[in-house]
Coordinates of C-alpha atoms in Angstrom, one line a residue:
Chain F
M279 CA -13.1 -10.5 -9.3
G280 CA -16.2 -11.0 -7.5
R281 CA -14.5 -8.7 -4.7
I282 CA -14.0 -6.0 -6.8
A283 CA -17.6 -6.2 -8.2
P284 CA -19.1 -2.9 -6.6
E285 CA -16.1 -1.2 -7.9
I286 CA -16.4 -2.4 -11.3
V287 CA -20.1 -2.4 -11.2
L288 CA -19.8 1.5 -10.3
T289 CA -17.2 2.4 -13.1
L290 CA -19.2 0.8 -15.6
L291 CA -22.2 2.6 -14.3
S292 CA -20.6 6.0 -14.7
M293 CA -19.4 5.3 -17.9
V294 CA -23.0 4.3 -19.1
V295 CA -24.5 7.3 -17.3
L296 CA -21.9 9.7 -19.1
T297 CA -22.8 8.0 -22.8
W298 CA -26.6 8.0 -22.1
D299 CA -26.5 11.9 -21.3
L300 CA -24.3 12.5 -24.8
V301 CA -26.8 10.3 -26.7
T302 CA -29.7 11.8 -25.4
K303 CA -28.3 15.2 -25.7
G304 CA -29.0 16.1 -21.9
R305 CA -32.8 16.3 -23.1
D306 CA -34.0 14.7 -19.9
S307 CA -31.4 14.7 -17.2
R308 CA -33.9 13.3 -14.9
Q309 CA -33.8 9.8 -16.4
V310 CA -29.8 9.9 -16.1
G311 CA -30.8 10.3 -12.2
Y312 CA -33.0 7.5 -12.0
L313 CA -30.6 5.4 -13.8
S314 CA -27.6 6.3 -11.2
L315 CA -29.8 5.7 -8.3
A316 CA -31.0 2.3 -10.1
G317 CA -27.3 1.5 -10.4
L318 CA -26.2 2.5 -6.9
A319 CA -28.9 0.4 -5.5
I320 CA -27.1 -2.5 -7.6
V321 CA -23.4 -1.4 -5.9
G322 CA -24.9 -1.4 -2.4
Y323 CA -26.4 -4.6 -2.7
L324 CA -23.3 -6.0 -3.8
L325 CA -21.5 -4.2 -0.8
I326 CA -24.1 -5.8 1.8
D327 CA -23.4 -9.2 0.4
Q328 CA -19.7 -8.8 0.4
W329 CA -20.1 -7.7 4.2
N330 CA -22.5 -10.2 5.6
G331 CA -20.4 -12.6 3.6
L332 CA -17.1 -11.1 5.6
R333 CA -18.7 -10.8 8.9
N334 CA -19.9 -14.6 8.7
A335 CA -16.5 -15.6 7.9
G336 CA -15.1 -13.9 11.2
I337 CA -12.4 -11.4 11.6
S338 CA -10.0 -14.6 11.3
A339 CA -10.2 -15.0 7.8
E340 CA -7.2 -13.2 6.6
P341 CA -8.8 -10.8 4.1
T342 CA -5.9 -11.4 0.9
P343 CA -5.2 -8.2 -0.9
V344 CA -6.5 -8.1 -4.7
F345 CA -3.8 -7.5 -7.0
A346 CA -1.5 -7.1 -4.3
M347 CA -3.0 -3.5 -3.6
M348 CA -7.1 -3.5 -2.5
T349 CA -7.9 -5.0 0.9
I350 CA -11.5 -6.1 0.7
D351 CA -12.5 -5.5 4.5
T352 CA -15.6 -4.4 6.6
F353 CA -13.8 -1.3 7.5
G354 CA -13.8 -0.3 4.1
I355 CA -17.0 -1.5 3.1
F356 CA -18.4 0.3 6.3
F357 CA -17.3 3.6 4.3
K358 CA -18.5 2.4 1.0
L359 CA -21.6 1.5 2.0
F360 CA -21.6 4.9 3.5
T361 CA -20.4 6.7 -0.2
V362 CA -23.3 4.9 -1.6
G363 CA -25.8 6.1 1.0
S364 CA -24.1 10.0 0.4
L365 CA -24.4 9.5 -3.3
A366 CA -28.0 8.5 -3.4
A367 CA -29.1 11.4 -1.0
V368 CA -27.2 13.9 -3.3
M369 CA -28.8 12.5 -6.6
L370 CA -32.0 12.7 -4.8
F371 CA -31.4 16.1 -3.9
V372 CA -30.7 16.9 -7.4
L373 CA -33.5 15.8 -8.7
S374 CA -36.0 17.2 -6.3
D375 CA -33.9 20.7 -6.7
K376 CA -36.0 22.7 -9.1
R377 CA -33.2 25.3 -9.5
E378 CA -30.6 22.6 -10.9
R379 CA -32.8 22.0 -14.0
K380 CA -31.7 25.2 -15.9
H381 CA -28.0 23.9 -15.8
G382 CA -27.2 20.7 -18.0
V383 CA -27.4 18.2 -15.4
G384 CA -26.1 15.1 -17.2
E385 CA -22.6 15.3 -16.2
Y386 CA -23.6 16.1 -12.5
Y387 CA -24.3 12.5 -12.0
F388 CA -21.6 11.3 -13.7
L389 CA -19.0 13.2 -11.8
L390 CA -20.4 12.4 -8.4
L391 CA -19.9 8.8 -9.5
G392 CA -16.7 9.5 -10.4
A393 CA -15.8 10.7 -6.9
G394 CA -17.9 7.8 -5.5
I395 CA -15.2 5.5 -7.9
G396 CA -12.2 7.7 -6.0
I397 CA -13.6 7.1 -2.7
F398 CA -13.9 3.2 -2.9
F399 CA -10.6 2.9 -4.0
M400 CA -8.8 5.3 -1.4
V401 CA -10.7 3.5 1.5
S402 CA -9.4 0.1 0.6
T403 CA -5.9 0.2 0.3
S404 CA -2.7 0.1 2.1
N405 CA -0.9 1.2 -0.9
L406 CA -0.1 4.6 -1.0
L407 CA 0.0 5.0 -4.6
L408 CA -3.7 3.2 -4.9
L409 CA -4.7 6.0 -2.2
M410 CA -3.0 9.0 -3.7
L411 CA -5.0 8.0 -6.9
G412 CA -8.3 7.9 -5.1
L413 CA -7.8 11.2 -3.1
E414 CA -7.1 12.8 -6.6
L415 CA -10.1 11.1 -8.7
L416 CA -12.0 12.6 -5.5
S417 CA -10.6 15.8 -5.7
L418 CA -10.6 16.6 -9.5
A419 CA -14.5 15.5 -9.5
S420 CA -15.2 17.8 -6.5
Y421 CA -13.1 20.8 -7.9
S422 CA -15.4 20.5 -11.4
L423 CA -18.5 20.0 -8.9
S424 CA -18.3 22.8 -6.5
G425 CA -17.7 24.9 -9.9
F426 CA -20.6 23.4 -11.5
H427 CA -22.9 26.5 -12.0
K428 CA -20.4 27.7 -14.5
S429 CA -22.4 31.3 -14.9
E430 CA -22.6 31.8 -11.1
K431 CA -19.6 34.0 -9.9
R432 CA -19.6 32.5 -6.6
S433 CA -19.7 29.0 -7.9
A434 CA -16.6 29.8 -10.0
E435 CA -15.3 31.4 -7.3
A436 CA -15.1 28.3 -5.1
S437 CA -14.1 26.2 -7.4
L438 CA -11.1 28.5 -8.1
K439 CA -10.2 28.3 -4.0
Y440 CA -10.7 24.8 -4.1
V441 CA -8.5 23.8 -6.4
I442 CA -5.6 26.3 -5.5
F443 CA -5.9 24.4 -2.0
G444 CA -6.4 21.2 -3.0
G445 CA -3.4 21.3 -5.6
L446 CA -1.4 22.4 -3.0
S447 CA -2.1 20.2 -0.2
A448 CA -2.0 17.2 -2.7
G449 CA 1.4 18.4 -3.7
I450 CA 2.7 18.7 -0.2
M451 CA 0.9 15.3 0.6
L452 CA 2.7 13.7 -2.5
Y453 CA 6.4 15.1 -1.1
G454 CA 5.6 13.6 2.1
I455 CA 4.6 10.4 0.8
S456 CA 8.1 10.2 -1.5
L457 CA 10.0 11.2 1.7
L458 CA 8.5 8.2 3.6
Y459 CA 9.1 6.0 0.5
G460 CA 12.8 6.9 0.7
L461 CA 13.1 6.5 4.2
T462 CA 11.4 2.9 4.4
G463 CA 12.0 1.8 0.5
T464 CA 8.7 0.6 0.1
I465 CA 4.7 2.3 -0.5
D466 CA 2.8 -0.2 1.5
L467 CA 1.5 1.0 5.0
I468 CA 1.5 -2.5 6.1
E469 CA 5.4 -3.0 5.4
M470 CA 6.0 0.2 6.7
G471 CA 4.7 -0.6 10.1
T472 CA 6.1 -3.8 10.5
G473 CA 9.4 -4.2 8.4
D474 CA 12.3 -4.8 10.0
G475 CA 15.8 -2.7 9.8
T476 CA 17.7 -5.8 8.3
S477 CA 16.8 -5.6 4.4
W478 CA 14.9 -2.9 2.1
P479 CA 11.8 -2.4 2.8
V480 CA 13.4 -1.4 6.0
G481 CA 10.2 -0.4 8.0
L482 CA 9.4 2.5 10.3
A483 CA 11.1 1.0 13.6
A484 CA 14.5 1.3 12.0
Q485 CA 14.4 4.8 10.8
F486 CA 13.0 6.1 14.3
A487 CA 16.1 5.1 15.9
Y488 CA 18.4 6.9 12.9
N489 CA 16.3 9.3 11.3
P490 CA 13.8 10.9 13.5
A491 CA 13.3 14.3 12.1
P492 CA 12.8 13.2 8.2
V493 CA 10.3 10.7 9.5
A494 CA 8.4 13.2 11.8
I495 CA 8.5 15.7 8.7
A496 CA 7.4 13.0 6.2
I497 CA 4.4 12.2 8.4
V498 CA 3.1 15.9 9.2
L499 CA 3.5 16.5 5.4
I500 CA 1.3 13.6 4.7
F501 CA -1.0 14.7 7.5
A502 CA -1.4 18.2 5.5
G503 CA -3.3 16.6 2.8
F504 CA -5.4 14.4 5.1
A505 CA -6.4 17.6 7.4
Y506 CA -7.2 19.6 4.0
K507 CA -9.7 16.7 3.1
V508 CA -11.4 16.5 6.4
S509 CA -10.6 20.1 6.9
V510 CA -9.3 20.5 10.2
V511 CA -7.4 23.4 11.3
P512 CA -5.0 24.9 9.7
F513 CA -6.1 23.5 6.6
H514 CA -9.6 24.6 6.7
F515 CA -9.6 27.9 5.0
W516 CA -11.2 26.7 1.9
T517 CA -14.1 25.3 3.9
P518 CA -16.3 27.9 4.4
D519 CA -16.1 29.9 1.0
V520 CA -16.1 26.8 -0.9
Y521 CA -19.3 25.1 1.0
E522 CA -21.0 28.5 0.6
G523 CA -20.1 29.2 -2.9
A524 CA -21.0 25.5 -4.3
P525 CA -24.4 24.2 -5.4
T526 CA -25.9 23.1 -2.3
P527 CA -26.6 19.4 -3.3
V528 CA -22.4 19.3 -3.9
T529 CA -21.6 20.9 -0.4
T530 CA -23.6 18.2 0.9
F531 CA -21.4 16.0 -1.0
L532 CA -17.9 17.6 0.2
A533 CA -19.5 17.8 4.1
V534 CA -20.6 14.3 4.1
A535 CA -19.0 11.9 2.0
S536 CA -15.6 13.1 0.9
K537 CA -15.4 14.2 4.7
A538 CA -15.9 11.0 6.0
A539 CA -13.6 9.6 3.0
G540 CA -11.0 11.6 4.6
F541 CA -11.5 10.4 7.8
A542 CA -11.2 6.6 6.5
V543 CA -7.8 6.9 5.3
L544 CA -6.6 8.8 8.3
L545 CA -7.8 6.0 10.4
R546 CA -5.7 3.5 8.1
F547 CA -3.2 5.4 8.1
V548 CA -2.7 5.9 11.5
G549 CA -3.9 2.5 12.6
L550 CA -1.3 0.5 10.3
L551 CA 1.7 2.6 11.1
F552 CA 1.3 3.1 14.6
M553 CA -1.4 0.5 16.4
A554 CA -1.1 -2.9 14.4
E555 CA 0.3 -5.8 15.0
G556 CA 3.4 -6.5 15.0
V557 CA 4.5 -2.7 15.1
D558 CA 7.8 -2.0 17.1
A559 CA 7.3 -0.7 20.3
T560 CA 9.6 2.6 19.8
V561 CA 7.3 2.8 17.2
A562 CA 3.8 2.7 19.1
A563 CA 5.4 4.9 21.4
Y564 CA 6.0 7.9 18.8
G565 CA 2.4 6.8 17.9
D566 CA 1.3 8.3 21.5
R567 CA 2.8 11.7 20.1
I568 CA 1.0 11.7 17.2
G569 CA -2.2 11.4 19.3
M570 CA -0.9 14.2 21.2
L571 CA -0.7 16.6 18.0
L572 CA -4.1 15.1 16.8
A573 CA -5.6 15.8 20.2
I574 CA -4.3 19.5 20.0
M575 CA -5.4 19.8 16.5
A576 CA -9.0 18.4 17.9
A577 CA -9.1 20.5 20.1
I578 CA -8.4 24.1 18.1
T579 CA -10.7 22.8 14.8
M580 CA -13.8 22.1 17.1
T581 CA -13.5 25.7 19.3
L582 CA -12.5 27.5 16.2
G583 CA -15.6 25.9 13.9
N584 CA -18.1 26.6 16.9
L585 CA -17.1 30.3 17.7
S586 CA -16.9 31.2 13.8
A587 CA -20.6 29.5 13.3
L588 CA -22.0 31.8 16.3
R589 CA -21.5 34.8 14.1
Q590 CA -22.8 33.6 10.8
A591 CA -25.9 35.4 9.0
S592 CA -26.1 32.5 6.2
M593 CA -27.1 29.1 7.3
K594 CA -24.6 27.5 4.5
R595 CA -21.9 29.2 5.9
M596 CA -23.2 28.3 9.8
L597 CA -23.1 24.5 8.7
A598 CA -19.7 24.7 6.9
Y599 CA -18.3 26.0 10.6
S600 CA -20.5 23.3 12.2
S601 CA -19.2 20.8 10.0
I602 CA -15.3 21.9 11.0
A603 CA -16.5 21.6 14.6
H604 CA -17.7 17.7 14.1
A605 CA -14.1 17.2 12.1
G606 CA -12.5 18.4 15.4
Y607 CA -15.0 15.9 17.6
V608 CA -14.1 13.0 15.6
L609 CA -10.8 13.8 15.7
M610 CA -11.1 13.4 19.6
G611 CA -12.0 9.2 18.5
L612 CA -8.4 9.3 16.4
A613 CA -6.5 11.1 19.1
V614 CA -6.7 8.6 21.7
M615 CA -5.4 5.9 19.7
T616 CA -7.1 2.9 20.7
P617 CA -9.6 0.6 18.7
E618 CA -12.0 1.3 21.0
G619 CA -11.3 5.2 19.8
F620 CA -11.4 4.1 16.1
S621 CA -14.7 2.7 16.8
A622 CA -16.4 5.3 18.2
A623 CA -15.2 7.8 15.8
M624 CA -16.5 5.5 13.0
Y625 CA -20.0 5.3 15.2
Y626 CA -19.8 9.3 15.0
L627 CA -19.6 9.9 11.6
G628 CA -22.5 7.5 11.1
A629 CA -24.2 9.8 13.2
Y630 CA -23.0 12.8 11.2
Y631 CA -24.2 11.3 8.1
L632 CA -27.7 11.1 9.4
M633 CA -27.8 14.7 11.0
N634 CA -25.7 16.3 8.6
L635 CA -27.6 15.0 5.5
G636 CA -30.7 16.2 7.5
A637 CA -29.5 19.9 8.0
F638 CA -28.6 20.3 4.3
G639 CA -31.6 18.9 2.7
F640 CA -33.4 21.5 5.0
L641 CA -31.3 24.1 3.8
L642 CA -32.2 23.1 0.3
Y643 CA -36.0 22.8 1.0
F644 CA -36.0 26.3 2.0
E645 CA -33.7 27.6 -0.6
G646 CA -36.2 26.3 -3.3
V647 CA -39.0 28.2 -1.0
T648 CA -37.4 31.7 -0.2
G649 CA -34.3 31.1 -2.6
S650 CA -32.3 33.0 0.3
E651 CA -29.8 30.9 2.7
E652 CA -30.3 33.5 5.3
I653 CA -31.4 32.1 8.8
D654 CA -33.6 35.3 9.1
S655 CA -35.4 34.5 5.9
L656 CA -36.7 31.2 7.8
K657 CA -38.7 33.1 10.4
G658 CA -42.1 31.8 11.2
M659 CA -41.6 29.0 8.6
G660 CA -41.8 26.2 10.8
W661 CA -46.0 26.5 10.9
K662 CA -46.0 26.5 6.8
A663 CA -43.8 23.3 6.7
P664 CA -44.6 21.7 10.2
L665 CA -43.1 18.2 9.1
V666 CA -39.7 19.4 7.4
S667 CA -39.3 21.9 10.6
I668 CA -39.8 19.2 13.1
A669 CA -37.3 16.8 11.5
M670 CA -34.8 19.9 11.5
V671 CA -35.5 20.4 15.2
A672 CA -34.3 16.8 15.9
F673 CA -31.2 17.3 13.5
L674 CA -30.4 20.1 15.4
V675 CA -30.7 18.2 19.1
S676 CA -28.1 15.5 17.4
L677 CA -26.0 18.1 16.1
T678 CA -25.6 19.7 19.4
G679 CA -25.3 16.2 21.1
L680 CA -28.5 16.3 23.5
P681 CA -30.6 13.1 24.1
P682 CA -32.2 10.9 22.8
T683 CA -30.7 11.3 19.5
V684 CA -27.9 9.6 17.2
G685 CA -25.5 12.7 18.0
F686 CA -25.6 12.2 21.9
V687 CA -24.6 8.6 21.8
G688 CA -22.1 9.4 19.2
K689 CA -20.6 12.3 21.5
Y690 CA -20.7 10.2 24.9
L691 CA -18.7 7.3 23.2
L692 CA -16.0 9.5 22.2
F693 CA -16.1 11.2 25.6
V694 CA -16.1 8.0 27.4
Q695 CA -13.1 7.2 25.2
G696 CA -11.3 10.4 25.7
I697 CA -11.3 9.8 29.6
E698 CA -10.0 6.7 29.6
A699 CA -7.1 8.0 27.7
G700 CA -6.4 10.1 30.0
Y701 CA -7.4 13.0 28.1
G702 CA -9.4 14.8 29.9
W703 CA -8.9 18.2 29.5
L704 CA -10.1 17.8 25.6
V705 CA -13.2 15.9 26.5
I706 CA -14.1 19.4 28.9
I707 CA -13.2 21.4 25.7
A708 CA -15.2 19.4 23.3
A709 CA -18.4 19.5 26.4
L710 CA -17.8 23.4 26.7
N711 CA -17.7 23.7 22.9
S712 CA -21.3 21.2 22.8
V713 CA -22.5 24.2 25.1
V714 CA -21.5 26.9 22.8
S715 CA -23.1 24.9 19.7
L716 CA -26.3 25.0 21.4
F717 CA -26.7 28.5 21.0
Y718 CA -26.0 28.8 17.2
Y719 CA -27.8 25.7 16.3
F720 CA -30.9 26.9 18.7
R721 CA -31.0 30.3 16.2
I722 CA -32.4 28.0 13.7
A723 CA -35.1 26.3 15.9
K724 CA -35.8 30.0 16.9
A725 CA -36.7 31.6 14.0
L726 CA -38.6 28.4 12.5
F727 CA -40.9 28.4 15.4
L728 CA -40.7 31.2 18.0
S729 CA -41.8 33.8 15.3
E730 CA -45.1 35.0 13.8
P731 CA -46.3 32.6 11.0
A732 CA -45.2 33.8 8.1
E733 CA -47.7 35.1 4.8
R734 CA -45.7 32.8 2.2
S735 CA -47.0 29.9 1.2
V736 CA -45.0 27.2 0.9
A737 CA -45.2 24.4 -2.2
P738 CA -44.9 21.0 -1.2
Q739 CA -41.8 18.9 -2.3
P740 CA -43.1 15.2 -1.3
I741 CA -39.7 13.6 -2.5
L742 CA -37.4 15.8 -0.2
T743 CA -40.1 16.1 2.6
G744 CA -40.2 12.0 3.0
F745 CA -36.6 11.7 2.8
L746 CA -36.0 14.3 5.7
A747 CA -38.4 12.5 7.9
I748 CA -37.0 9.0 7.5
L749 CA -33.5 10.5 8.3
A750 CA -35.3 12.4 11.3
V751 CA -36.6 9.1 12.3
G752 CA -33.2 7.6 12.3
T753 CA -31.6 10.2 14.1
I754 CA -33.9 9.3 17.2
L755 CA -34.3 5.9 16.4
F756 CA -30.4 5.3 16.6
G757 CA -30.3 7.1 19.6
I758 CA -32.2 4.9 21.1
Y759 CA -31.2 1.8 19.6
T760 CA -27.6 1.8 19.8
A761 CA -26.6 -1.6 19.0
P762 CA -26.4 -1.8 15.5
L763 CA -24.5 1.3 14.4
Q764 CA -22.2 0.4 17.5
S765 CA -21.9 -3.2 15.8
W766 CA -21.2 -1.8 12.5
A767 CA -18.4 0.6 13.5
D768 CA -16.8 -2.5 15.8
S769 CA -16.7 -4.6 13.4
G770 CA -15.5 -2.1 10.5
T771 CA -12.4 -1.1 13.2
A772 CA -11.9 -5.2 13.9
S773 CA -10.5 -5.7 10.2
L774 CA -8.0 -3.3 10.8
E775 CA -6.7 -5.6 13.4
L776 CA -5.4 -2.8 15.8
V777 CA -3.8 -3.7 19.2
N778 CA -3.9 -1.5 21.7
S779 CA -0.7 0.3 22.2
A780 CA 0.5 0.4 25.8
K781 CA 0.3 2.9 28.2
Chain Z
M137 CA 26.6 11.7 -7.5
G138 CA 25.1 10.8 -4.5
L139 CA 21.5 10.5 -3.3
E140 CA 22.0 13.4 -1.0
A141 CA 22.4 15.7 -4.3
Y142 CA 18.8 14.7 -5.7
V143 CA 17.2 15.2 -2.5
A144 CA 18.9 18.6 -1.8
V145 CA 17.8 19.6 -5.6
S146 CA 13.9 18.3 -4.8
A147 CA 14.0 20.0 -1.2
G148 CA 15.0 23.2 -3.4
L149 CA 12.2 22.5 -5.8
F150 CA 9.5 22.3 -3.0
A151 CA 10.8 25.2 -1.2
L152 CA 10.4 27.1 -4.4
G153 CA 7.1 26.0 -5.6
I154 CA 5.8 26.7 -1.8
I155 CA 7.3 30.6 -2.3
A156 CA 5.7 30.6 -5.8
I157 CA 2.5 30.0 -4.5
I158 CA 2.7 32.3 -1.5
V159 CA 4.5 35.3 -3.2
R160 CA 2.8 35.4 -6.4
R161 CA -0.8 37.1 -7.0
N162 CA -1.2 35.3 -10.4
V163 CA -3.4 32.2 -10.4
L164 CA -0.6 30.9 -13.1
Y165 CA 2.2 31.2 -10.8
V166 CA 0.1 29.4 -8.2
L167 CA -0.6 26.4 -10.2
M168 CA 2.8 26.7 -11.7
G169 CA 4.3 26.2 -8.1
I170 CA 2.3 23.3 -7.5
E171 CA 3.7 22.0 -10.5
M172 CA 7.1 22.5 -8.8
I173 CA 6.2 20.7 -5.5
L174 CA 4.6 17.8 -7.8
N175 CA 8.0 17.3 -9.5
A176 CA 9.9 17.5 -6.5
A177 CA 8.3 14.8 -5.0
N178 CA 8.9 12.9 -8.5
I179 CA 12.8 13.5 -8.2
N180 CA 12.5 11.8 -4.8
F181 CA 10.7 8.9 -5.9
V182 CA 13.4 8.3 -8.7
A183 CA 16.2 9.0 -6.9
F184 CA 14.8 7.0 -3.9
S185 CA 13.9 3.9 -6.2
H186 CA 17.6 3.8 -7.5
F187 CA 19.3 4.1 -4.4
Q188 CA 17.6 2.7 -1.7
G189 CA 16.4 -1.2 -2.3
D190 CA 16.2 -0.5 -5.8
S191 CA 12.4 -1.1 -6.0
L192 CA 10.5 -0.5 -8.9
D193 CA 7.7 1.3 -7.1
G194 CA 9.1 4.7 -6.9
R195 CA 9.7 4.6 -10.8
M196 CA 6.0 3.7 -11.0
F197 CA 4.7 6.2 -8.5
A198 CA 6.7 9.0 -10.3
I199 CA 5.0 8.0 -13.7
F200 CA 1.7 8.2 -12.2
T201 CA 2.2 11.6 -10.5
I202 CA 3.0 12.9 -14.0
I203 CA -0.6 12.1 -15.3
L204 CA -1.8 13.4 -12.0
A205 CA -0.2 16.6 -12.5
A206 CA -1.4 16.7 -16.1
A207 CA -5.0 15.8 -15.0
E208 CA -4.9 18.6 -12.4
A209 CA -3.6 21.4 -14.7
A210 CA -6.6 20.6 -17.3
V211 CA -9.2 20.7 -14.3
A212 CA -7.4 23.6 -12.6
L213 CA -7.2 25.8 -16.0
A214 CA -11.0 25.1 -17.1
I215 CA -11.6 26.8 -13.8
V216 CA -9.2 29.6 -14.3
L217 CA -10.9 30.3 -17.9
N218 CA -14.1 30.6 -16.0
V219 CA -13.5 32.7 -13.2
F220 CA -11.6 34.8 -16.1
H221 CA -14.9 35.0 -17.9
L222 CA -17.1 36.2 -15.0
Y223 CA -14.6 38.6 -13.6
D224 CA -12.4 39.8 -16.3
S225 CA -9.2 38.6 -13.7
I226 CA -7.2 35.5 -12.8
K227 CA -6.1 37.2 -9.5
P228 CA -7.5 35.1 -6.4
S229 CA -7.8 38.3 -5.0
D230 CA -10.0 39.8 -7.1
A231 CA -12.4 36.8 -6.6
D232 CA -13.9 37.7 -3.4
L233 CA -17.5 37.7 -3.1
L234 CA -17.4 34.6 -0.7
R235 CA -16.2 35.9 2.8
E236 CA -17.0 36.9 6.4

């Protein structure tokens, strides 16, 4: 039982939060926020404890599944800690956002915690049923959250678009899973990858020989569900609208936690099916073709994201397209189909956490000041709120991928893996994309500092300022001392026990 | 009746669901289309579970899918109701404040 203690605590916390809000009739929602943050601290402590225990035991200690369904490994804990960190940041955003006070915000924390529970289960299972349930729990909470401002037309529209796209892609994914189940006779990814052809469950290898087309259809249908979650072309249509219409803290959650969770399940799915130990050589060879498919999706995604971001006047919409572009970069790490590539993708997600949380925190800060999301409204603000603006410049440098920031190291690792796996063309496209992204990221820095100082006075927001300063320091510090984040990503990947598919 | 018949029905249901989502302009039909896709998956799960290996995983999956569909319909209808209050319409094309 101790091994799923974080999940148990998080579930209890969400119920306490909901009851507390009901009992106090939402009189002081800030208390609910502090309670949630305290609970998340406990969950985080339990996770770090598990992480250290697993790392000390070494990779050789085989993680036995809990209830034959959940695998508690360092890979899952990496993403659970990521989620706890994102949830805490989003809650800080809600607490420091004055405009959120007028909406009943008690349920805000409950829905966020509910989405967190969904992520916890989906990142720690190789069982497609539990994966689907976790994914849907995350989705259902996200639909409600994006429509949280019930009286605002834009928020309502965002949730409508999200629920239609989300429901459709979940349905398509479920149909793909049903086909895969029919072909292999199991819903466990490990059994699918390693099963032999003599008895049920037969494993993918035998089916590749007899039914290549249905297997391909099933896998492509399942990818549709993942691609929607991480907003990769051609399932990205919802992203700009939902990100723009949803309340900014929710947008932050969708862009950071929800996207990373999608990548976590995608990494595990691809890894266990095509790269696990004991996988048949024909399946591993098929994996290379999947890698090519992912590489093409990555190239289109980053190009479309960056080119669309160029023409946005709204900073929120620009960050939405920028998050599509970054999904393309992370996908590069998957496309190479090596454990090292996966590790680079996880490193980049860690970098993405720091810099994107920072960028959205900055957006929230200035929404509170100017009430606008337009980049033009930032003109000259750099002189009025210097600390936040300098932090933002650090995030922008990192998002572009320039040294000495964590974003640079992340891109460097991805590019190295791409070249080693023979995806030179993809690396060239990614490098060109980084140059393009410089233009639109720089527009914000230019508006902040290269204009006449603004007239408007800026009320101090100490909590948010402090948080952004910490993120900025992290962005630069992890860019100089790369070892810690790299070793975390490496031990996460190591627990998947992947082998390098022969080239 | 063989497995092929069940798979054919479910494939047809899946295609109809997709068509309903693409062709119909009304949100309620879109939601019905999604339900059809989920039920297509359910037919697959139960049929495969019976014909192949006879494992209970598929039947279990189908039961959970039914619950998922109910939960999703509840959230989706609440959202549609809210959009109807604000826009006086349930056509997605009428809610178009968010665009380029």
